[in-house]
Coordinates of C-alpha atoms in Angstrom, one line a residue:
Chain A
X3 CA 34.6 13.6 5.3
X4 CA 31.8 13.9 7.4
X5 CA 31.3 11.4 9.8
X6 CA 28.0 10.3 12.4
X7 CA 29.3 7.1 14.0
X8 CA 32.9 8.3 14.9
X9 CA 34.7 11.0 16.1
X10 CA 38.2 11.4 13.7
X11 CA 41.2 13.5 15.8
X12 CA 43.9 15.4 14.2
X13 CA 47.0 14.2 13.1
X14 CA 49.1 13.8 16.1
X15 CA 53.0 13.2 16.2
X16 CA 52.2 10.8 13.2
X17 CA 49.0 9.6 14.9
X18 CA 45.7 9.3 13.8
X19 CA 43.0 8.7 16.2
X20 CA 39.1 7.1 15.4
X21 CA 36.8 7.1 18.2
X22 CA 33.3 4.6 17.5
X23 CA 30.9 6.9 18.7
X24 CA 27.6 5.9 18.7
X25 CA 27.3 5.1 22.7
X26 CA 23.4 4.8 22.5
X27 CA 23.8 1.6 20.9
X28 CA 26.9 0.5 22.7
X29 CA 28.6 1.5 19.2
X30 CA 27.2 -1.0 17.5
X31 CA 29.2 -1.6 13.9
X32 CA 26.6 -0.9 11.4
X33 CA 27.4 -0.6 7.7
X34 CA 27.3 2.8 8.0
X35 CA 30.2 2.6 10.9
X36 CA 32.4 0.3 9.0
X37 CA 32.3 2.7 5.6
X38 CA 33.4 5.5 7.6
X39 CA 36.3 3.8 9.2
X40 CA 37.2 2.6 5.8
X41 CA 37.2 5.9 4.5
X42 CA 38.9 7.0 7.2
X43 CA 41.9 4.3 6.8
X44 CA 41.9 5.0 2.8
X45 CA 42.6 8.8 3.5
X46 CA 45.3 7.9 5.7
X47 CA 46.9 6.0 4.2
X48 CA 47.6 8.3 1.5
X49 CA 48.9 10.9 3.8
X50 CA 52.3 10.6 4.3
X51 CA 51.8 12.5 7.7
X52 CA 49.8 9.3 9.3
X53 CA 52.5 6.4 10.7
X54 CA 49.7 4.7 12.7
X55 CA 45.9 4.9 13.9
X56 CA 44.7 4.1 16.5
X57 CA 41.1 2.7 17.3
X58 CA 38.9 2.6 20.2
X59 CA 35.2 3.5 21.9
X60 CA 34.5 4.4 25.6
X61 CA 35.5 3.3 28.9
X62 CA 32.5 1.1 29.2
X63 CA 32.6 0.0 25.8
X64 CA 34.4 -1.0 22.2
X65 CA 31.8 -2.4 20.1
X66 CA 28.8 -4.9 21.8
X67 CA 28.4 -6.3 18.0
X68 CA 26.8 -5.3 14.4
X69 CA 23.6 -3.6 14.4
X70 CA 20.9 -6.2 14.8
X71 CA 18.6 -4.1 13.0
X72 CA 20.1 -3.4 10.1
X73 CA 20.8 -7.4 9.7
X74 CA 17.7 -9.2 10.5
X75 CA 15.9 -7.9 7.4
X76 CA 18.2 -9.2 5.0
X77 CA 17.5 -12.9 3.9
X78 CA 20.3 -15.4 2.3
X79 CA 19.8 -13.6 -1.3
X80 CA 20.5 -9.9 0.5
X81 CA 23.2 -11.5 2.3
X82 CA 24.7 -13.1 -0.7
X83 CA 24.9 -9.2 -2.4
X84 CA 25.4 -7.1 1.0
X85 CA 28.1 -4.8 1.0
X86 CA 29.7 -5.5 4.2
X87 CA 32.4 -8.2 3.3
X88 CA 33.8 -5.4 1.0
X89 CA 33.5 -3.2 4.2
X90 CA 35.7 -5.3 5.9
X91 CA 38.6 -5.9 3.2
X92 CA 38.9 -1.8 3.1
X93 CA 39.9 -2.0 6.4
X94 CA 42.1 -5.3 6.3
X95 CA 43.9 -3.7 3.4
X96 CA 44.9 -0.9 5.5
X97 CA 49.2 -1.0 5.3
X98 CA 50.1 1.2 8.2
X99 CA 49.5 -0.2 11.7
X100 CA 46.4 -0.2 13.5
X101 CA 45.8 -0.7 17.3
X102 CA 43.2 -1.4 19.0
X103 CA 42.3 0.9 22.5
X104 CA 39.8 -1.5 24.2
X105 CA 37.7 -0.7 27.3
X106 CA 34.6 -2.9 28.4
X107 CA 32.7 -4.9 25.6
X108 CA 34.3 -6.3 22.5
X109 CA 31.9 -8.5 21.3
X110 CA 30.8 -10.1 17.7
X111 CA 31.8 -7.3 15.1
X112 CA 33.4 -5.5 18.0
X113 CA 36.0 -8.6 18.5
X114 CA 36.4 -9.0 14.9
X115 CA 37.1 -5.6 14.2
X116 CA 40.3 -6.0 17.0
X117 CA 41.2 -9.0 15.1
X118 CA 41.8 -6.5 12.3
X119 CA 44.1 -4.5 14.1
X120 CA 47.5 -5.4 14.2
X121 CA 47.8 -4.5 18.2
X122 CA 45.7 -4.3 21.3
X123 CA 46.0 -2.5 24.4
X124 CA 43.1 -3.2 26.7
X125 CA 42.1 -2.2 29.9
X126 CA 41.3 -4.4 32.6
X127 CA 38.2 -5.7 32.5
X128 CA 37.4 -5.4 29.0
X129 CA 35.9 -8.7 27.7
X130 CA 36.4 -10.5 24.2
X131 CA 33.5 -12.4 22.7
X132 CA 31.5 -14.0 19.6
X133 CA 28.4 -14.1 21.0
X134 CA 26.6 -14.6 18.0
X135 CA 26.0 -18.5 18.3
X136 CA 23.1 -17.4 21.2
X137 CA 21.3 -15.4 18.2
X138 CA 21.2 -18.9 16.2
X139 CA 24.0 -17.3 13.7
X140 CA 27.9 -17.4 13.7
X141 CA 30.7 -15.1 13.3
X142 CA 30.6 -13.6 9.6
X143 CA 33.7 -10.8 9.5
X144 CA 36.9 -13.3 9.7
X145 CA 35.5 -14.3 14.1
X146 CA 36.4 -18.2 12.9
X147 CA 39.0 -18.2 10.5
X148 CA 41.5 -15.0 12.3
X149 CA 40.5 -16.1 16.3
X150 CA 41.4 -19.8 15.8
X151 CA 44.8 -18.3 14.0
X152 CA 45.7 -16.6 16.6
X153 CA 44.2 -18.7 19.6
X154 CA 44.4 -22.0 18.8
X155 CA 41.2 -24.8 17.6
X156 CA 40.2 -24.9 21.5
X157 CA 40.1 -21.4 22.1
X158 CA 38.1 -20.3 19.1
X159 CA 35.6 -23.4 19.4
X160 CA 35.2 -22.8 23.2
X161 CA 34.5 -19.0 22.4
X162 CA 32.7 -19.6 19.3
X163 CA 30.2 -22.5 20.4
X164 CA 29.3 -21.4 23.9
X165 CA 29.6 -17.6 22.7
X166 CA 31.1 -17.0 26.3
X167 CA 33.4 -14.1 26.6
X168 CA 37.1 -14.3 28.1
X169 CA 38.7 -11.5 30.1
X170 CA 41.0 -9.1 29.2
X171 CA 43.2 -10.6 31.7
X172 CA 43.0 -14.0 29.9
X173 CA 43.1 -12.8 26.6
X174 CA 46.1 -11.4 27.6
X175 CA 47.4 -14.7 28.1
X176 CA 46.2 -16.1 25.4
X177 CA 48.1 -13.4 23.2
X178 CA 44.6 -11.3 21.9
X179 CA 46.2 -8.4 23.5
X180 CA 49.9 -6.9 23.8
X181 CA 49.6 -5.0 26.6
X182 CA 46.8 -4.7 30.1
X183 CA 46.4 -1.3 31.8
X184 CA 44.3 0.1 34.1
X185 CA 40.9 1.5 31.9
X186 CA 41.5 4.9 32.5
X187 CA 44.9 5.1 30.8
X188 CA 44.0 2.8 27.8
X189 CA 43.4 4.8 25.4
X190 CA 46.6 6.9 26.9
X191 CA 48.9 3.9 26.4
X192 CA 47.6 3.2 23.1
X193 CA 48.8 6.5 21.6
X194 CA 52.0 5.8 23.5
X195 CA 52.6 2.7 21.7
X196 CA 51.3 4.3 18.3
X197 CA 53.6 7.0 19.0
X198 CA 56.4 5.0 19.1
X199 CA 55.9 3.0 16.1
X200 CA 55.1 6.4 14.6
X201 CA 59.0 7.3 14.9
X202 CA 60.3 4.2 12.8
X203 CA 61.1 4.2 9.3
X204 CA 57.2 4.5 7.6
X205 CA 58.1 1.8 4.7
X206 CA 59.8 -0.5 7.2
X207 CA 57.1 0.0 9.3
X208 CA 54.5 -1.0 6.5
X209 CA 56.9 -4.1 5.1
X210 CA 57.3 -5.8 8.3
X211 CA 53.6 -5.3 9.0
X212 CA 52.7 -7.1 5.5
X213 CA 55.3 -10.2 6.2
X214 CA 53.8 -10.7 9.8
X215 CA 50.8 -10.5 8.2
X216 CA 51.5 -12.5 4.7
X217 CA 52.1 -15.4 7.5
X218 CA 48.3 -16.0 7.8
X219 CA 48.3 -16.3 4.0
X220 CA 51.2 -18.7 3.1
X221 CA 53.6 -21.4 4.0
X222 CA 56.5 -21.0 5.5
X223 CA 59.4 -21.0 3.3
X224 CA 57.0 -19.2 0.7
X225 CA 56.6 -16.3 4.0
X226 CA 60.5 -16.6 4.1
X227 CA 61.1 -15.7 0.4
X228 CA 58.6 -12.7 0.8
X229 CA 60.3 -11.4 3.9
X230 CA 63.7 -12.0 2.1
X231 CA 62.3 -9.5 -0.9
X232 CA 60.7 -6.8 1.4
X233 CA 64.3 -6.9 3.3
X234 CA 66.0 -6.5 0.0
X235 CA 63.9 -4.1 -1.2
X236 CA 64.6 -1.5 1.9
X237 CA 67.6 -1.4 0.8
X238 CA 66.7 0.4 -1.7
X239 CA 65.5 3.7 0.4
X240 CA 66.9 6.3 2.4
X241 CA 65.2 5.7 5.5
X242 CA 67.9 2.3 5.6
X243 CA 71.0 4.7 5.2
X244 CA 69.7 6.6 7.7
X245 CA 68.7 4.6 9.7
X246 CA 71.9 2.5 9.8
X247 CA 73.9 5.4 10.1
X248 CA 72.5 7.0 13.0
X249 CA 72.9 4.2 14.9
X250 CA 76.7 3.8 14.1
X251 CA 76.8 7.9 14.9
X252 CA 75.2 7.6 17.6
X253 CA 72.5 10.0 17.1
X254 CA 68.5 10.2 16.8
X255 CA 67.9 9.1 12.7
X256 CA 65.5 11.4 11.1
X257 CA 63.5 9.6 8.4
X258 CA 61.4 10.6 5.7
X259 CA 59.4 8.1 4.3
X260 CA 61.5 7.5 1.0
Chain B
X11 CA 12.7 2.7 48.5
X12 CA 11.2 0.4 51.1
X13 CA 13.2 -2.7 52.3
X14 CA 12.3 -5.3 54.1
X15 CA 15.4 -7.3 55.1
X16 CA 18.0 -4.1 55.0
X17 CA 18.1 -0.2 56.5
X18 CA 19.4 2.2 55.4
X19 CA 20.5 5.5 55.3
X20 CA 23.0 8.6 55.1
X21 CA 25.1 10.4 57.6
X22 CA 27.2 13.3 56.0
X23 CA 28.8 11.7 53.1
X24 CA 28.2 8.1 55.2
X25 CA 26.0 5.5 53.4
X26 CA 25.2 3.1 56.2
X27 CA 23.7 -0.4 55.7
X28 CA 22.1 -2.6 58.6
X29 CA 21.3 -6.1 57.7
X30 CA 17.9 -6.3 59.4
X31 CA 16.8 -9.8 59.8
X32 CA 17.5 -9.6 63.9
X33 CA 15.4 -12.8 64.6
X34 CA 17.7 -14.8 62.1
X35 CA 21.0 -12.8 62.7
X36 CA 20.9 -11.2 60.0
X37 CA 21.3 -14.1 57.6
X38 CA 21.1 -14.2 53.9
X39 CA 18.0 -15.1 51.7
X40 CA 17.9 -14.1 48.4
X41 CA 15.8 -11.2 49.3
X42 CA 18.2 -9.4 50.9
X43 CA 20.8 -10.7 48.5
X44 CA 18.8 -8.3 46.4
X45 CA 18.4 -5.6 48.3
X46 CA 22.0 -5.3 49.8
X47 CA 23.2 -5.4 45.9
X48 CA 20.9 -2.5 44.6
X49 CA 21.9 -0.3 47.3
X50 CA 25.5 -1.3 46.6
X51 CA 25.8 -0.7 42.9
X52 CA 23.5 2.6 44.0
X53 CA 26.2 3.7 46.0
X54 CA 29.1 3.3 43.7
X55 CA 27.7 5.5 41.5
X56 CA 27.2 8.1 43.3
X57 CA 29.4 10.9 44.3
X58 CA 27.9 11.8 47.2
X59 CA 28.9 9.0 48.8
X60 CA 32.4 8.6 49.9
X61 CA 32.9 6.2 52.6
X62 CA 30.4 2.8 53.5
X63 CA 29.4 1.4 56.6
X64 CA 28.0 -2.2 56.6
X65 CA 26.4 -3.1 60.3
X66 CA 23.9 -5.8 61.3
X67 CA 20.9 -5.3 63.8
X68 CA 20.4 -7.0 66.9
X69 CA 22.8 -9.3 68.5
X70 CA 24.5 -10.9 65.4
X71 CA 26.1 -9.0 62.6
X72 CA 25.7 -12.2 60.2
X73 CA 25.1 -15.8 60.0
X74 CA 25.8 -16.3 56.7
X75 CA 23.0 -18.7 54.5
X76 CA 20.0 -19.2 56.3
X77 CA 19.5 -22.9 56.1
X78 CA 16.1 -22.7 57.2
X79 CA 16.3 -21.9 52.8
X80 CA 18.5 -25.0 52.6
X81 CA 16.5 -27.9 54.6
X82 CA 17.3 -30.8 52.5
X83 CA 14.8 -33.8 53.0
X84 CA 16.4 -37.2 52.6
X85 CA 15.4 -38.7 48.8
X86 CA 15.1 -34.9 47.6
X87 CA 17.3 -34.4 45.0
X88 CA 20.9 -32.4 46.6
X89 CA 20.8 -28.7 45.9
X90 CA 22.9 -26.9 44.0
X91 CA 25.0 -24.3 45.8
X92 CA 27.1 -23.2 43.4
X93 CA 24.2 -21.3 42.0
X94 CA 23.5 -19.3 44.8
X95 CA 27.0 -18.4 45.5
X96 CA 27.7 -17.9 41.2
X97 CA 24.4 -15.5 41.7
X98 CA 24.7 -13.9 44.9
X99 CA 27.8 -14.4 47.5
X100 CA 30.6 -13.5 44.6
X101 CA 28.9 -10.8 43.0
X102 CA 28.4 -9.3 46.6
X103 CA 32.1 -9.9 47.6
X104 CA 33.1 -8.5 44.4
X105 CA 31.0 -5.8 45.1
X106 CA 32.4 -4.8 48.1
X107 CA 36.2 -5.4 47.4
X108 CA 36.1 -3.4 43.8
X109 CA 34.1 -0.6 45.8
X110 CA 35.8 2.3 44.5
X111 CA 35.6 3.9 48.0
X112 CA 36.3 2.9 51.8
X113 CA 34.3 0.6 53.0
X114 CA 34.0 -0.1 57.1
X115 CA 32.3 -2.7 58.7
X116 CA 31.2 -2.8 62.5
X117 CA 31.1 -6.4 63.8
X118 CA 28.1 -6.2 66.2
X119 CA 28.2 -9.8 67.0
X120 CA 28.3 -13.4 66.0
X121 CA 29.8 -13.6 62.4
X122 CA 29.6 -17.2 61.3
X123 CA 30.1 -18.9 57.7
X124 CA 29.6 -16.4 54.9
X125 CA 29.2 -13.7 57.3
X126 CA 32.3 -13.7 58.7
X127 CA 33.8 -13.4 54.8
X128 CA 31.6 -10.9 54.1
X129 CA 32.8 -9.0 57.0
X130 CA 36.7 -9.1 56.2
X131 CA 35.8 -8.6 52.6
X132 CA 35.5 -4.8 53.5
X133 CA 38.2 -2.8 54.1
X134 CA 38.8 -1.5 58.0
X135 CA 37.1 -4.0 60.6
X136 CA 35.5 -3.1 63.6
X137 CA 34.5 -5.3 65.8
X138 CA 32.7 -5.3 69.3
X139 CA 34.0 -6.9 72.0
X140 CA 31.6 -9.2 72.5
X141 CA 32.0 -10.2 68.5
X142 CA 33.3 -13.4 67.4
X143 CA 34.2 -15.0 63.8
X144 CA 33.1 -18.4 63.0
X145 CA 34.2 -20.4 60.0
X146 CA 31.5 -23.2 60.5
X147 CA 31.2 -24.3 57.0
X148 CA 33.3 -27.7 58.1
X149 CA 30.6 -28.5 60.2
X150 CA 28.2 -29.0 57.9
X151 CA 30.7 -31.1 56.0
X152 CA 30.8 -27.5 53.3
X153 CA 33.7 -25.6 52.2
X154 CA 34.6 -21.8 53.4
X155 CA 33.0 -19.8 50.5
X156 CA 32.6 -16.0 49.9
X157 CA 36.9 -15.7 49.2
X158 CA 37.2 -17.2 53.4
X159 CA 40.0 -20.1 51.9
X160 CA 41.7 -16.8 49.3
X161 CA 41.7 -14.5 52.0
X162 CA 42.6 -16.1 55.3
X163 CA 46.0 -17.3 54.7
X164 CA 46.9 -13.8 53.8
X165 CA 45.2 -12.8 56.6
X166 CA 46.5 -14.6 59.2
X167 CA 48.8 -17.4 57.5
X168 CA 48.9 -20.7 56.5
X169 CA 48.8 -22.4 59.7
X170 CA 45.7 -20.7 61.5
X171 CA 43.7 -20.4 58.3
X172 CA 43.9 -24.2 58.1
X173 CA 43.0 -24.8 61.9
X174 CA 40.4 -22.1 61.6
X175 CA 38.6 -23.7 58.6
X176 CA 39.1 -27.3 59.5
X177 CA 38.2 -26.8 63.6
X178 CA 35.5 -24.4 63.1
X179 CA 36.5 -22.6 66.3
X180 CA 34.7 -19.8 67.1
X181 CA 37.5 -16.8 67.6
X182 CA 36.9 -14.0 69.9
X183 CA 37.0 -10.3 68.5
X184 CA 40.0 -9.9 70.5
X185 CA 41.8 -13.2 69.1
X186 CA 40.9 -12.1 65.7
X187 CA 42.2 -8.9 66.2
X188 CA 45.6 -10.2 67.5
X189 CA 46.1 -12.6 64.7
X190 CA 45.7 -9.8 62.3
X191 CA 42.5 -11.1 60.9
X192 CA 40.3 -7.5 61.9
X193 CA 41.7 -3.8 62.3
X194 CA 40.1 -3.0 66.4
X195 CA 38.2 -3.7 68.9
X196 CA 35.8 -1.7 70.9
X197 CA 33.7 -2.3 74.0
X198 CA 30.1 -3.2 72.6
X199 CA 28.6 0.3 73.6
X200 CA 30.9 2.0 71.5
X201 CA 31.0 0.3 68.4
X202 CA 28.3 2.3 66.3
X203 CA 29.5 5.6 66.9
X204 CA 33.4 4.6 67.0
X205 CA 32.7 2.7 63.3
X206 CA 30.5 5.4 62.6
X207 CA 33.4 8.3 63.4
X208 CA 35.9 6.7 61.9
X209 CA 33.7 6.0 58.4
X210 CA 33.1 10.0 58.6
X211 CA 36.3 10.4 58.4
X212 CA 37.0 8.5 55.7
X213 CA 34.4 10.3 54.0
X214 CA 35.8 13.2 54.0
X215 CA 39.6 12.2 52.7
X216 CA 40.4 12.2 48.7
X217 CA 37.8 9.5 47.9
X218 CA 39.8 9.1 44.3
X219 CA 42.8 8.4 45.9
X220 CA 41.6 6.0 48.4
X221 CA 40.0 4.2 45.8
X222 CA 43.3 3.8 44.2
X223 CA 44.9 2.5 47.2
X224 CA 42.0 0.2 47.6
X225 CA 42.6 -1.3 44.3
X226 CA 46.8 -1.7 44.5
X227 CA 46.3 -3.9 47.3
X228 CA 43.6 -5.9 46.0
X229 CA 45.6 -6.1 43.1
X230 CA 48.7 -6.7 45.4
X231 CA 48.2 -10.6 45.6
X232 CA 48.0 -11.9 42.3
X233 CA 50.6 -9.9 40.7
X234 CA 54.6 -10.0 40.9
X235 CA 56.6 -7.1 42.4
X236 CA 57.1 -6.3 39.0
X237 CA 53.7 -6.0 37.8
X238 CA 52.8 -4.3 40.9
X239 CA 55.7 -1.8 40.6
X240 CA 53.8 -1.4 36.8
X241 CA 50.3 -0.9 38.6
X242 CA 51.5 1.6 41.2
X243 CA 53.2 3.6 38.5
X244 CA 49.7 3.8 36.4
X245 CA 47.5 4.4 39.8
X246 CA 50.0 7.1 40.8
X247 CA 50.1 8.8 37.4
X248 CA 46.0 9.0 37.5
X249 CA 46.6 9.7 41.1
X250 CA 48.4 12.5 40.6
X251 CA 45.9 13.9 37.7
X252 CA 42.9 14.7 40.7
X253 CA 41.8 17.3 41.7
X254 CA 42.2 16.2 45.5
X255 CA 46.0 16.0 44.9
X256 CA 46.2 19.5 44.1
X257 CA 44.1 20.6 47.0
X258 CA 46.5 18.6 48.8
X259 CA 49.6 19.9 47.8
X260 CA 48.3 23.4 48.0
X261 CA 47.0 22.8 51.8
X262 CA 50.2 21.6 52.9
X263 CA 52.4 24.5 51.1
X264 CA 50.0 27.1 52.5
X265 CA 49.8 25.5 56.2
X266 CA 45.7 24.7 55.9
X267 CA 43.7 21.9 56.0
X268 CA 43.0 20.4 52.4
X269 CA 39.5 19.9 51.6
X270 CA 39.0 17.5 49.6
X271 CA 36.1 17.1 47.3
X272 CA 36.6 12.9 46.1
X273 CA 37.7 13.7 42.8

C-alpha cells in the first residue's frame, strides 16, 4: 500500500512499526491518516509474522488533533454520514497489541488515538489533551466515553471541560501511560516492550488482549465467563503444550502461532 | 537585534548576557523579561553555542521586580502577582535550569529577591567579593519566588533556608560561598574574565554530555534512588551513543587531547 501521511517499517522480530508523518501540520489525523493506519492494522493482522505494532510521530510531536480543515466544512447532515467513526472502529478492531510511542503533543484525535492503543510509553514531557472544548466542539473519537474509563469522572471532566492538558508525568500517575522515559529513547523503549510481547504465545497474546479489553464492554461476572472460555479454549493449541512444557524443561519455548 | 534593557554578545563558543538596567540594578520589567527569554530560547537552539554566561552591569547584578512597576496606591485594587511570575519568572527559571548546556553566572553585586534565585538557578556561581544575596521578599510581607523556597534547603539546609527567608539577612559572597549556597568567590576585579575563562572552558567540553549531567541532577531531587538509578541508566545509554564519547575514548587511548565538537 502506498502511503502519504505515515512512514510503515519492516517487519521487525515480530514488530511492526507506523510512524504519523505529516510534521507540517503537527501530524494532524485527517481521514486520509486514519484509513492508512487502518489499512495498515488490517494487513497485519493477517500476517502471522506481525505480534505487535507499534505507533508513534516525532520527538516534538504525536498528533496536535484532526485536521481542522477537513472538518469545518461539514455541517450536522455531513457529519451524520462521514466516514470517520468507521475509521476509528478499523483500528479499535485491531486484535494484536498496539502501543503507543508518544513524544510532545497528544492532543484531541492525537489523545484519542493513544486511547486506542492498548499501551503507552511516553517521554517526558509529552502532554495529553482534549482540547476541543476551546473550538466550541467536544471530543468525537471515544475522548469522553474511553478517558473517563480509564481516569475516572474528575479526570475526564477536568480535561474535557477546561481542555487543559496534563503531563506525561501526571498521566503517568494517573495510569494513561505504562512506562516514562527520557524523549530520545521513547520510541526505543517502545519497540523494547513490543518486542517482548512479540515473544509470547500470538493467540494468548490476542485472548488476553480481548478479555482486558471485553472489561469496558461487560459486567463483571459476564467478563469472568468470557475470560473462563478464552482460557479454555488455549487449551486447545500448541502454543499451551509448549509453553507449559518449556517452563517445566527449563528451556526457551518456541511457539508457532497454532 | 537591538535591546534595550539587555547586551549581548559571543566570545568563542560563549553567549554572554548583561542585564543592562545599571541605574535600577538591573531589575526586571517585562521588557527585559522579553528580551532575556528570546535570547534564551535563541541560544538553546543553536549549536554554536555551548556554554552561557549571565552577568549584570553596573554595581548590582539584580534586584529582582522593580517595584517602581508594582506601586500599589491604597483603594487600588491588589495586583495580581501570580501573573507575572506564571508569565515570566517560571518560564525564565525553567529556562535556565532545562538549558541543555552549562550555564555560569558572575555575581557582580547586590542580588536581592528574584535576583538572587535567578542567579543560583544557573549552574556554577561566581560571585565577586564585594557580592551579596538577599532574600528580601519577607520584608515586603511576599514570599521567596523564582524556586528560592525549592532550592534553598537543598542548598544550604533546612535550618539556614528558614533564617535566610524569614530574616531577610543580606549574606556576603563569602558567607554564601561557605554555606554551600554559590561555587567561588573572586576579588571584584577579576570576576569578568575568571567567569568568563571558566565559561570558555566549559564551552569547549562535550556539550551533549554536560547537558546530560545537567539534567540527572535536576532530576536528582524529585525522584527515588531507584528512579534515578533508571534515569542515569537512560542518560548514560544516550550518553554513550555521541560522538564526543568516542572522541573521548579515542583521545585518551592515543595519549591526545579530545576535541570535542558538543554532539
Amino acid at each position: 500500500m502506498n502511503c502519504q501521511d505515515i512512514l510503515v517499517g519492516p517487519v521487525d522480530a515480530g514488530v511492526l512499526t507506523i510512524s504519523l508523518n505529516r510534521p507540517e501540520r503537527r501530524n494532524a489525523l485527517r481521514n486520509q491518516t486514519l484509513a492508512e493506519i487502518g489499512e495498515v492494522l488490517a494487513g497485519a493482522a493477517a500476517n502471522p509474522e506481525v505480534r505487535a505494532v507499534v505507533v508513534g510521530g516525532n520527538l516534538r510531536c504525536f498528533a496536535a488533533g484532526a485536521d481542522l480543515e477537513e472538518m469545518r466544512h461539514l455541517d450536522a447532515v455531513g457529519l451524520q454520514q462521514d466516514v470517520r467513526p468507521s475509521l476509528w472502529k478499523r483500528i479499535d478492531d485491531f486484535n494484536k497489541p498496539l502501543i503507543a510511542a508518544v513524544n510532545g503533543y497528544a492532543l484531541g484525535a492525537g489523545l484519542e488515538l493513544v486511547l486506542h492503543c492498548d499501551l503507552v510509553v511516553a517521554g517526558e514531557g509529552a502532554l495529553f489533551g482534549l482540547p476541543e472544548i476551546k473550538l466550541g466542539i467536544m471530543p468525537g473519537a471515544g475522548g469522553t466515553q474511553r478517558l473517563s474509563r480509564q481516569l475516572g469522572q474528575q479526570t475526564a471532566m477536568k480535561m474535557v471541560l477546561t481542555g487543559e492538558p496534563i503531563s506525561a508525568e501526571r498521566a503517568y500517575e494517573l495510569g494513561l501511560v505504562s512506562q516514562l522515559c527520557v524523549p530520545a529513547l521513547t520510541d526505543e523503549y517502545a519497540h523494547q516492550l513490543a518486542r517482548q510481547i512479540a515473544g509470547q504465545a500470538p493467540l494468548a497474546v490476542q485472548a488476553a488482549k480481548g478479555a482486558i479489553k471485553a472489561c469496558q464492554e461487560t459486567s463483571l461476572s459476564q467478563g469472568l465467563r468470557q475470560e473462563r472460555q478464552a482460557f479454555v479454549w488455549l487449551a486447545g493449541t500448541e502454543d499451551r503444550n509448549e509453553g507449559i512444557n518449556a517452563f517445566l524443561e527449563k528451556r526457551a519455548p518456541q511457539y508457532r502461532g497454532k | 537585534m537591538e535591546y534595550q534593557h539587555i547586551e549581548c554578545h559571543r566570545e568563542g563558543a560563549v553567549g554572554v548576557l548583561v542585564l543592562n538596567r545599571p541605574a535600577q540594578l538591573n531589575s526586571f520589567n517585562e521588557a527585559m523579561h522579553q528580551e532575556v527569554a528570546a535570547v534564551l530560547k535563541d541560544w538553546e537552539q543553536d549549536p554554536e553555542v555551548r556554554a552561557i554566561l549571565l552577568t549584570g552591569n553596573g554595581r548590582g547584578f539584580c534586584a529582582g521586580q522593580d517595584l517602581g512597576d508594582r506601586a500599589v496606591n491604597s483603594g487600588d485594587a491588589a495586583p495580581d502577582l501570580g501573573q507575572s511570575i506564571d508569565r515570566y519568572y517560571n518560564p525564565l527559571i525553567k529556562r535556565l535550569t532545562n538549558m541543555p548546556k552549562p550555564v555560569v553566572c558572575a555575581v557582580n553585586g547586590v542580588a536581592a529577591g528574584a535576583g538572587a534565585n535567578i542567579a543560583l538557578a544557573c549552574d556554577i556561581v561566581i560571585a565577586a567579593r564585594s557580592a551579596s544575596f538577599i532574600q528580601a521578599f519577607c520584608r515586603l510581607g511576599l514570599v521567596p519566588d523564582s524556586g528560592g523556597t525549592w532550592l534553598l534547603p537543598r542548598l544550604v539546609g533546612r535550618a539556614r533556608a528558614m533564617a535566610l527567608t524569614l530574616r531577610g539577612d543580606k549574606v556576603s559572597a563569602d558567607q554564601a560561598r561557605d554555606m554551600g549556597m554559590i561555587w567561588q568567590v573572586v576579588e571584584d576585579e577579576q570576576l569578568q574574565s575568571e567567569a568568563m575563562q571558566q565559561a570558555l572552558q566549559l564551552s569547549r567540553q562535550p556539550t551533549y554530555g554536560l547537558g546530560l549531567i545537567k539534567q540527572a541532577i535536576n532530576s536528582a531531587a524529585d525522584n527515588s534512588l531507584n528512579q534515578q538509578l533508571e534515569l542515569e541508566r537512560d542518560l548514560q545509554r544516550l550518553a554513550g551513543r555521541s560522538e564526543d564519547y568516542r572522541e573521548g575514548v579515542d583521545a585518551f587511548l592515543n595519549k591526545r587531547t579530545p576535541e570535542y565538537k558538543g554532539r
